[in-house]
Short mmCIF file of C-alpha atoms and ligand atoms in Angstrom, two decimals:
data_model
loop_
_atom_site.label_atom_id
_atom_site.label_comp_id
_atom_site.label_asym_id
_atom_site.label_seq_id
_atom_site.Cartn_x
_atom_site.Cartn_y
_atom_site.Cartn_z
CA MET A 1 -15.59 16.75 11.26
CA LYS A 2 -17.35 14.30 9.53
CA ILE A 3 -15.73 12.32 6.52
CA SER A 4 -17.25 10.05 4.18
CA PHE A 5 -14.78 7.82 1.66
CA LYS A 6 -14.20 4.33 0.52
CA VAL A 7 -12.03 1.92 1.77
CA ASN A 8 -11.53 -1.64 -0.31
CA ASP A 9 -14.92 -0.97 -1.65
CA LYS A 10 -16.71 -0.40 1.59
CA ASP A 11 -18.43 3.04 2.20
CA TYR A 12 -17.36 4.75 5.40
CA SER A 13 -18.62 7.82 7.21
CA LEU A 14 -16.76 9.01 10.33
CA ASP A 15 -16.69 11.56 12.94
CA VAL A 16 -12.82 12.21 13.37
CA GLU A 17 -10.36 14.85 14.57
CA PRO A 18 -9.36 16.77 11.73
CA ASN A 19 -5.64 16.57 12.08
CA ILE A 20 -5.78 12.75 12.66
CA ARG A 21 -3.72 10.70 9.92
CA LEU A 22 -5.03 8.46 7.19
CA VAL A 23 -2.48 5.72 9.02
CA ASP A 24 -4.72 6.39 12.42
CA ILE A 25 -7.93 6.17 10.96
CA LEU A 26 -7.31 2.91 9.50
CA ARG A 27 -5.80 1.38 12.29
CA ASP A 28 -7.56 2.71 14.93
CA ARG A 29 -10.70 2.71 13.61
CA LEU A 30 -11.28 0.44 10.96
CA ASN A 31 -9.04 -1.69 12.66
CA LEU A 32 -7.06 -1.86 9.03
CA THR A 33 -4.06 -2.92 10.70
CA GLY A 34 -2.05 -4.60 7.52
CA THR A 35 -0.91 -0.62 7.21
CA LYS A 36 2.28 -0.64 9.11
CA GLU A 37 3.25 2.82 10.36
CA GLY A 38 7.55 2.85 10.84
CA CYS A 39 8.91 6.46 10.96
CA GLY A 40 5.54 8.52 10.76
CA GLU A 41 7.28 10.98 8.48
CA GLY A 42 7.23 10.36 4.98
CA GLU A 43 10.52 8.78 5.25
CA CYS A 44 10.34 4.86 4.89
CA GLY A 45 7.23 4.04 3.03
CA THR A 46 5.79 1.27 5.38
CA CYS A 47 2.26 2.99 5.36
CA THR A 48 1.74 3.09 1.82
CA VAL A 49 -1.80 2.64 0.40
CA ILE A 50 -3.59 3.65 -2.76
CA MET A 51 -5.95 6.64 -2.83
CA ASP A 52 -7.63 7.05 -5.90
CA LYS A 53 -5.32 5.45 -7.69
CA TYR A 54 -2.07 7.11 -6.16
CA ALA A 55 0.54 5.48 -3.46
CA VAL A 56 0.65 7.70 -1.01
CA HIS A 57 2.33 7.61 2.43
CA SER A 58 -0.70 7.48 4.73
CA CYS A 59 1.05 9.04 7.82
CA LEU A 60 1.20 12.40 5.93
CA VAL A 61 -2.10 12.71 4.69
CA LEU A 62 -4.64 14.20 6.75
CA ALA A 63 -8.90 13.39 8.04
CA SER A 64 -9.31 16.11 5.64
CA GLN A 65 -7.71 15.22 2.45
CA VAL A 66 -9.77 11.89 2.68
CA ASP A 67 -12.73 13.49 2.15
CA GLY A 68 -14.54 12.02 -1.25
CA THR A 69 -11.55 9.27 -1.59
CA GLU A 70 -10.87 5.53 -2.71
CA ILE A 71 -8.37 4.15 -0.80
CA ILE A 72 -7.10 0.26 -1.38
CA THR A 73 -5.27 -1.05 1.32
CA VAL A 74 -3.13 -4.71 1.56
CA GLU A 75 -6.35 -6.18 2.96
CA GLY A 76 -7.93 -5.24 -0.30
CA LEU A 77 -5.27 -6.49 -2.42
CA GLN A 78 -6.76 -10.82 -2.06
CA LYS A 79 -10.07 -10.77 -3.86
CA GLU A 80 -12.75 -13.80 -2.51
CA GLY A 81 -10.06 -15.29 -0.48
CA GLN A 82 -7.35 -14.87 -3.60
CA LEU A 83 -4.13 -13.54 -3.32
CA ASP A 84 -3.12 -11.18 -5.83
CA LYS A 85 -0.22 -12.10 -8.07
CA LEU A 86 2.02 -9.66 -6.35
CA GLN A 87 1.69 -11.33 -2.73
CA GLU A 88 1.71 -14.77 -4.63
CA GLU A 89 5.26 -13.88 -6.31
CA PHE A 90 6.53 -12.35 -3.11
CA ILE A 91 5.91 -15.49 -1.22
CA LYS A 92 7.51 -17.43 -4.23
CA ARG A 93 10.29 -15.06 -4.26
CA GLY A 94 10.87 -15.31 -0.47
CA ALA A 95 10.48 -11.02 -1.04
CA ILE A 96 9.55 -11.69 2.73
CA GLN A 97 11.51 -11.33 6.37
CA CYS A 98 10.10 -9.50 9.26
CA GLY A 99 7.32 -8.32 6.81
CA PHE A 100 6.86 -5.06 8.51
CA CYS A 101 7.79 -3.37 4.75
CA THR A 102 5.60 -5.73 2.84
CA PRO A 103 2.34 -4.20 2.78
CA GLY A 104 3.64 -0.79 1.40
CA MET A 105 6.14 -2.63 -0.86
CA LEU A 106 3.13 -4.25 -2.24
CA MET A 107 0.99 -1.05 -2.82
CA SER A 108 3.32 0.37 -4.24
CA ALA A 109 3.66 -2.45 -6.78
CA LYS A 110 0.02 -2.55 -7.38
CA ALA A 111 -0.22 1.60 -7.65
CA LEU A 112 2.64 1.00 -10.41
CA PHE A 113 0.67 -1.62 -12.07
CA MET A 114 -2.66 0.63 -12.45
CA LYS A 115 -0.50 3.24 -14.61
CA LYS A 116 1.51 0.79 -15.83
CA PRO A 117 0.77 -3.50 -16.39
CA ASN A 118 4.45 -4.23 -17.79
CA PRO A 119 6.77 -1.88 -15.81
CA THR A 120 10.67 -2.04 -16.71
CA VAL A 121 12.60 -3.05 -13.83
CA GLU A 122 14.50 0.66 -14.02
CA GLU A 123 10.56 1.72 -13.77
CA ILE A 124 10.05 -0.78 -10.58
CA LYS A 125 12.89 0.37 -9.33
CA HIS A 126 12.07 4.19 -9.35
CA GLU A 127 8.61 3.78 -8.28
CA MET A 128 9.14 1.71 -5.14
CA ALA A 129 13.03 3.62 -4.01
CA GLY A 130 10.00 5.46 -1.17
CA ASN A 131 10.11 2.09 0.32
CA MET A 132 12.78 0.95 2.98
CA CYS A 133 13.19 -2.63 3.55
CA ARG A 134 16.20 -3.67 6.37
CA CYS A 135 15.83 -7.05 5.56
CA THR A 136 15.95 -8.32 1.70
CA GLY A 137 18.64 -6.16 0.14
CA TYR A 138 15.73 -5.87 -2.50
CA GLU A 139 16.70 -8.01 -4.94
CA LYS A 140 13.52 -10.51 -4.15
CA ILE A 141 11.34 -7.77 -3.93
CA THR A 142 12.30 -6.95 -7.29
CA GLU A 143 12.12 -9.98 -8.72
CA GLY A 144 8.78 -10.84 -7.03
CA VAL A 145 7.18 -7.64 -8.70
CA GLN A 146 9.13 -8.74 -12.38
CA ASP A 147 7.51 -11.35 -12.21
CA ALA A 148 4.23 -10.38 -11.20
CA ALA A 149 4.28 -7.66 -13.93
CA GLU A 150 4.94 -10.71 -16.22
CA SER A 151 1.49 -11.85 -15.95
CA ASN A 152 -0.19 -8.96 -16.16
S1 FES B 201 5.57 5.44 7.90
FE1 FES B 201 5.04 7.20 6.56
S2 FES B 201 6.39 7.05 5.27
FE2 FES B 201 6.99 5.93 7.24
S1 FES B 202 11.25 -7.80 5.45
FE1 FES B 202 11.72 -6.76 6.90
S2 FES B 202 12.00 -4.68 6.26
FE2 FES B 202 11.72 -5.78 4.47
#
C-alpha cells in the first residue's frame, strides 16, 4: 500500500506492507534510528513518538494508521542545531545512563507539554508511567521534566 505522512516537518510517500509497524518504517525506511525498540509489545515505552500531538508506542502502530498523520521523533526535537529544553535539562540533571529509554521519555514529556505546558509532578509521573527506565530510578528524569516545564 502507498502511505503519505509527515515526519519532523518533512513529507514522505512510501510503498509499504500494510502490516509493517511505524517503528520499522522510521528506523528501516527513513533511517531515523533515534526511536528505539525494546519490548515490541507496548509495555516499555522506548519506541514512543508523537503522532498528531499524542504520544504513541510506535511498535503498536501499523502502516495503515500512519497514512495522513504528522509524526515527531526524537530527531525532530532539536531546531537548527539547538537542543530542545527537555534535552538540555536531561543532560543537566544526569537523567541518562544507558540512554536507551531516553528518546521515548523525551517524546512522552514533549507530548505532555503540548497539552499542558506547566504540568504538576503528579501529572508528569502519570504521563510517563508507560516509559520504563532500568538505570536512573526515575527521580532525575522527573526532575529534568520539571525543570523544562518551569522554563515553558
Ligand atoms: S518497544 Fe514499543 S513499547 Fe516497548
Ligand atoms: S537510562 Fe538506561 S534504561 Fe533509562
